[in-house]
Coordinates of C-alpha atoms in Angstrom, one line a residue:
M12 CA 0.0 0.0 0.0
H13 CA 1.2 3.5 -0.8
S14 CA 2.8 5.2 2.3
L15 CA 0.4 8.2 2.1
A16 CA -2.6 5.9 2.0
E17 CA -1.4 4.1 5.1
R18 CA -0.9 7.4 6.9
I19 CA -4.3 8.8 5.8
Q20 CA -5.9 5.6 7.2
Q21 CA -4.2 6.5 10.5
Q22 CA -5.7 10.0 10.2
D23 CA -2.5 11.8 9.6
M24 CA -3.6 15.4 8.5
R25 CA -0.3 16.2 6.9
A26 CA -0.5 13.1 4.7
L27 CA -4.1 14.1 3.7
A28 CA -2.9 17.5 2.6
R29 CA 0.1 16.1 0.8
A30 CA -2.0 13.5 -1.0
I31 CA -4.3 16.1 -2.4
T32 CA -1.4 18.2 -3.6
L33 CA 0.1 15.1 -5.3
I34 CA -3.3 14.6 -7.0
E35 CA -3.6 18.2 -8.1
N36 CA -0.1 18.1 -9.6
D37 CA -1.0 14.9 -11.5
H38 CA 2.0 13.1 -10.0
E39 CA 3.1 9.8 -11.5
D40 CA 2.1 8.0 -8.2
K41 CA -1.5 9.3 -8.5
L42 CA -3.2 6.2 -9.9
K43 CA -1.4 3.9 -7.4
L44 CA -2.3 6.1 -4.5
M45 CA -5.9 6.5 -5.6
S46 CA -6.3 2.7 -6.1
D47 CA -5.1 2.1 -2.5
I48 CA -7.3 4.9 -1.2
F49 CA -10.3 3.4 -2.9
S50 CA -9.8 0.2 -0.9
V51 CA -10.1 2.1 2.4
Q52 CA -13.0 4.5 1.7
K53 CA -15.5 4.8 4.5
K54 CA -18.6 6.2 2.9
A55 CA -18.9 9.7 4.3
H56 CA -21.9 11.8 3.2
H57 CA -20.7 13.7 0.2
I58 CA -22.6 17.0 -0.2
G59 CA -22.4 19.6 -3.0
I60 CA -23.3 23.2 -2.5
T61 CA -23.7 25.1 -5.8
G62 CA -25.3 28.2 -7.1
S63 CA -24.6 31.5 -8.8
P64 CA -22.0 34.0 -7.7
G65 CA -23.1 36.0 -4.7
A66 CA -25.7 33.6 -3.5
G67 CA -23.9 33.2 -0.2
K68 CA -22.5 29.7 -0.6
S69 CA -19.4 30.2 1.5
S70 CA -21.2 31.9 4.3
L71 CA -23.9 29.2 4.3
I72 CA -21.2 26.5 4.6
N73 CA -19.5 28.4 7.4
R74 CA -22.7 28.3 9.4
L75 CA -23.4 24.7 8.5
L76 CA -19.9 23.8 9.8
T77 CA -20.8 25.2 13.2
H78 CA -24.0 23.2 13.2
L79 CA -22.3 20.0 12.3
R80 CA -19.5 20.4 14.8
A81 CA -22.2 21.0 17.5
Q82 CA -23.3 17.4 16.7
D83 CA -19.7 16.2 17.0
L84 CA -19.5 15.4 13.3
T85 CA -16.1 15.8 11.5
V86 CA -16.2 17.6 8.2
A87 CA -13.9 18.2 5.2
V88 CA -14.6 21.1 3.0
I89 CA -13.3 21.3 -0.6
A90 CA -13.9 24.8 -1.9
V91 CA -13.3 25.3 -5.6
D92 CA -12.3 28.7 -6.9
P93 CA -11.9 30.0 -10.4
T94 CA -8.5 30.4 -12.1
S95 CA -7.5 33.4 -14.1
P96 CA -7.1 32.5 -17.8
F97 CA -4.4 35.2 -18.0
S98 CA -2.2 34.8 -14.9
G99 CA -3.1 31.3 -13.9
G100 CA -3.7 32.5 -10.4
S101 CA -6.7 32.1 -8.1
L102 CA -8.0 34.1 -5.2
L103 CA -8.9 31.5 -2.6
G104 CA -11.6 33.6 -0.9
D105 CA -13.3 30.8 0.9
R106 CA -10.4 30.5 3.4
T107 CA -11.2 34.1 4.5
R108 CA -14.9 33.4 5.1
M109 CA -14.3 30.1 7.0
N110 CA -11.2 31.3 9.0
Q111 CA -12.9 30.7 12.4
H112 CA -12.8 26.9 11.8
F113 CA -9.1 26.6 10.8
L114 CA -7.9 25.6 14.3
D115 CA -10.7 23.0 14.8
P116 CA -9.1 19.5 14.5
G117 CA -12.5 18.1 13.4
I118 CA -12.6 20.3 10.3
F119 CA -10.3 20.2 7.2
I120 CA -10.6 23.0 4.6
R121 CA -8.9 22.7 1.3
S122 CA -9.2 25.3 -1.5
M123 CA -8.7 24.1 -5.1
A124 CA -8.3 26.2 -8.2
T125 CA -10.2 25.0 -11.3
R126 CA -7.0 25.4 -13.4
G127 CA -9.1 25.8 -16.5
S128 CA -11.5 23.0 -15.9
L129 CA -15.2 23.6 -16.7
G130 CA -18.3 22.3 -15.0
G131 CA -17.8 24.3 -11.7
L132 CA -15.2 21.9 -10.2
A133 CA -11.5 21.3 -10.4
R134 CA -10.2 18.3 -12.3
A135 CA -9.0 16.7 -9.0
T136 CA -12.1 17.3 -7.0
K137 CA -13.5 13.8 -7.1
D138 CA -10.1 12.3 -6.0
A139 CA -9.9 14.8 -3.2
I140 CA -13.3 13.8 -2.0
R141 CA -12.3 10.2 -2.0
V142 CA -9.1 10.9 0.0
C143 CA -11.1 12.8 2.6
D144 CA -13.5 9.9 2.8
A145 CA -10.7 7.5 3.4
Y146 CA -9.4 9.7 6.2
G147 CA -12.6 9.1 8.0
F148 CA -14.6 12.4 7.9
D149 CA -18.3 12.0 8.6
V150 CA -19.2 14.6 6.0
V151 CA -17.4 16.0 2.9
L152 CA -18.8 19.3 1.7
V153 CA -17.9 20.5 -1.8
E154 CA -18.5 24.2 -2.8
T155 CA -18.4 24.8 -6.5
V156 CA -17.3 28.1 -8.2
G157 CA -20.2 30.4 -9.0
V158 CA -22.0 28.6 -11.7
G159 CA -24.6 29.1 -14.4
Q160 CA -27.1 26.7 -16.0
S161 CA -24.7 24.2 -17.6
E162 CA -22.0 23.6 -15.0
L163 CA -23.4 20.3 -13.7
D164 CA -20.3 18.3 -12.8
I165 CA -21.2 18.5 -9.1
M166 CA -23.9 15.9 -9.6
K167 CA -21.2 13.4 -10.8
V168 CA -19.2 13.4 -7.5
V169 CA -21.6 13.9 -4.6
D170 CA -24.6 12.1 -3.0
T171 CA -26.6 15.2 -2.3
T172 CA -26.7 18.5 -4.2
G173 CA -27.9 21.7 -2.7
L174 CA -28.7 24.6 -5.1
V175 CA -28.4 28.0 -3.4
L176 CA -30.8 30.7 -4.7
T177 CA -31.5 34.2 -3.5
P178 CA -34.6 36.4 -3.8
N179 CA -34.7 39.2 -6.3
S180 CA -31.4 38.4 -7.9
G181 CA -32.6 37.2 -11.3
D182 CA -32.8 33.6 -10.2
V183 CA -36.6 33.5 -10.7
L184 CA -36.1 34.1 -14.4
Q185 CA -33.9 31.1 -14.6
I186 CA -36.1 28.6 -12.9
F187 CA -37.8 27.2 -15.9
K188 CA -34.6 26.7 -18.0
A189 CA -33.1 23.3 -18.2
G190 CA -29.8 22.5 -16.6
I191 CA -28.8 23.5 -13.1
M192 CA -32.3 23.3 -11.7
E193 CA -32.6 19.6 -12.6
I194 CA -29.7 18.4 -10.5
A195 CA -30.9 19.9 -7.2
D196 CA -31.9 17.6 -4.4
L197 CA -32.5 20.6 -2.2
F198 CA -33.4 24.2 -3.1
V199 CA -31.8 26.5 -0.5
I200 CA -33.4 30.0 -0.5
N201 CA -30.6 31.9 1.2
K202 CA -30.9 35.5 2.4
A203 CA -34.5 34.7 3.2
D204 CA -34.9 38.0 5.0
L205 CA -35.0 39.9 1.7
P206 CA -38.2 40.7 -0.2
G207 CA -39.2 38.2 -2.8
V208 CA -38.9 35.0 -0.8
V209 CA -42.6 34.1 -1.2
K210 CA -42.5 34.6 -5.0
L211 CA -39.3 32.6 -5.4
K212 CA -40.7 29.7 -3.3
A213 CA -43.9 29.7 -5.3
T214 CA -42.0 29.7 -8.5
L215 CA -39.9 26.7 -7.3
E216 CA -43.1 24.8 -6.4
E217 CA -44.5 25.6 -9.9
Y218 CA -41.3 24.3 -11.5
M219 CA -41.5 21.0 -9.6
M220 CA -45.1 20.6 -10.6
I221 CA -44.2 21.0 -14.3
A222 CA -41.0 18.9 -14.0
Q223 CA -42.8 16.2 -12.1
P224 CA -39.6 14.7 -10.5
K225 CA -39.7 10.9 -10.1
G226 CA -38.7 9.4 -6.8
W227 CA -37.1 12.0 -4.6
H228 CA -39.1 15.3 -4.4
P229 CA -36.6 18.2 -4.0
L230 CA -37.0 20.0 -0.7
I231 CA -37.2 23.8 -0.4
V232 CA -35.3 25.2 2.7
K233 CA -35.1 28.9 3.7
T234 CA -32.0 30.1 5.4
I235 CA -30.4 33.3 6.6
S236 CA -26.7 32.5 6.9
T237 CA -25.8 35.9 8.4
E238 CA -28.2 35.2 11.3
N239 CA -27.5 31.5 11.5
K240 CA -31.1 30.6 10.7
G241 CA -32.3 27.5 8.9
M242 CA -29.3 25.4 9.5
E243 CA -31.1 22.6 11.4
E244 CA -33.7 22.4 8.6
L245 CA -31.0 22.4 5.9
W246 CA -29.1 19.6 7.6
Q247 CA -32.2 17.5 8.2
G248 CA -33.2 17.8 4.6
M249 CA -29.7 16.6 3.6
C250 CA -30.0 13.7 5.9
D251 CA -33.4 12.8 4.6
H252 CA -32.1 12.7 1.1
Y253 CA -29.1 10.6 2.1
A254 CA -31.4 8.1 3.8
Y255 CA -33.6 8.0 0.7
L256 CA -30.6 7.1 -1.4
Y257 CA -29.7 4.1 0.8
E258 CA -33.3 2.9 1.3
T259 CA -34.2 2.8 -2.4
D260 CA -32.5 1.6 -5.6
Q261 CA -32.0 5.3 -6.6
G262 CA -28.8 5.5 -4.6
E263 CA -27.4 2.4 -6.3
K264 CA -28.3 3.8 -9.8
Q265 CA -26.7 7.1 -8.9
R266 CA -23.5 5.4 -7.8
Q267 CA -23.4 3.2 -10.9
L268 CA -23.7 6.3 -13.1
Q269 CA -21.0 8.1 -11.2
L270 CA -18.7 5.1 -11.5
Q271 CA -19.2 4.9 -15.2
L272 CA -18.5 8.6 -15.7
E273 CA -15.4 8.4 -13.6
V274 CA -14.0 5.4 -15.5
Y275 CA -14.6 7.1 -18.8
E276 CA -13.0 10.3 -17.5
L277 CA -9.9 8.5 -16.3
I278 CA -9.5 6.7 -19.6
R279 CA -9.8 10.1 -21.4
E280 CA -7.1 11.6 -19.2
E281 CA -4.7 8.7 -19.8
I282 CA -5.2 8.9 -23.6
W283 CA -4.8 12.6 -23.7
R284 CA -1.7 12.5 -21.6
D285 CA -0.2 9.8 -23.9
V286 CA -1.1 11.6 -27.2
R287 CA 0.1 15.0 -26.0
S288 CA 3.4 13.5 -24.8
K289 CA 4.0 12.0 -28.2
I290 CA 3.2 15.2 -30.1
E291 CA 5.4 17.3 -27.9
Q292 CA 8.3 14.9 -28.4
E293 CA 8.3 15.5 -32.2
A294 CA 9.6 18.9 -33.3
G295 CA 8.0 18.5 -36.7
K296 CA 4.5 18.3 -35.2
L297 CA 5.1 21.3 -33.0
K298 CA 6.3 23.2 -36.1
E299 CA 3.0 22.4 -37.8
L300 CA 1.1 24.0 -34.9
E301 CA 2.9 27.3 -35.7
D302 CA 1.2 27.5 -39.1
P303 CA -1.9 29.7 -38.8
A304 CA -3.3 28.1 -41.9
A305 CA -3.0 24.6 -40.6
D306 CA -6.3 22.6 -40.6
P307 CA -6.9 21.6 -36.9
Y308 CA -9.4 18.9 -37.9
E309 CA -7.0 17.2 -40.2
L310 CA -4.1 17.4 -37.8
A311 CA -6.2 16.0 -34.9
R312 CA -7.5 13.2 -37.1
S313 CA -4.2 12.2 -38.5
W314 CA -2.2 12.5 -35.3
Y315 CA -4.8 10.4 -33.4
Q316 CA -4.8 7.8 -36.1
E317 CA -1.0 7.7 -36.0
W318 CA -1.0 7.3 -32.2
K319 CA -3.8 4.7 -32.4
G320 CA -1.8 2.6 -34.9
E321 CA 1.2 2.5 -32.6
R322 CA -0.6 1.0 -29.7

């Protein structure tokens, strides 16, 4: 077994942080480490918190952490922040909003930059969740970057997805559009002390009547994170959904779909790494990429066929 996996199993926090760094940097030991980690996973409740920028996701998680720790539950938080396409840097603002929990040994907070990945998550998020699970946390919370209607990757990596909405912020106009609304297991109306809550709640109820969800019926929870209100109801809703997954075949179907998507993604990454390595080793191919008139479709087809023929 990989030495980091052994130390993580013994709840070594330094090993946990080092393993996530190794994963983010796509170290050559990554697949070996993750294979060993997979064998010791402990089935924490994986929860995703998503929503548009400014909805109050970080503040909501900060309050939820306090509520969970009051129940003696250990929690890992993976907060994903956007990366600048120009500098490659990322402002990890969630660390500032959750700074009161940094010294709590029952809480682990890790910020991850998207590094260009789309879908609201970083490429290494799923692996980081699995490492935190193997460590033995009771709950793993994942906060996505501020998302729109098509960033749906969170549904591929967690058990329960909470979509955070706010009154009078334009969210009502987005309710009936396909995409982000369809992945929510809970609708969280945050900043519920603002005008427009009744209208937003009614619109959500109308949406669910039209959508006619099968099986689990998404809950609507009102919270005011600045006043620490609604946390008990929010956590209870998350627990109810988790229980539903494990009491019905829906949970098994969801896990099978996630496994399928993960396997395909890992295969895609390995193929891309191999193909790119081959291209970058040949000066002639790199020279072709300098020609602005080069046909990208023909280059991609021919180089892939060439790589495929060498396997």
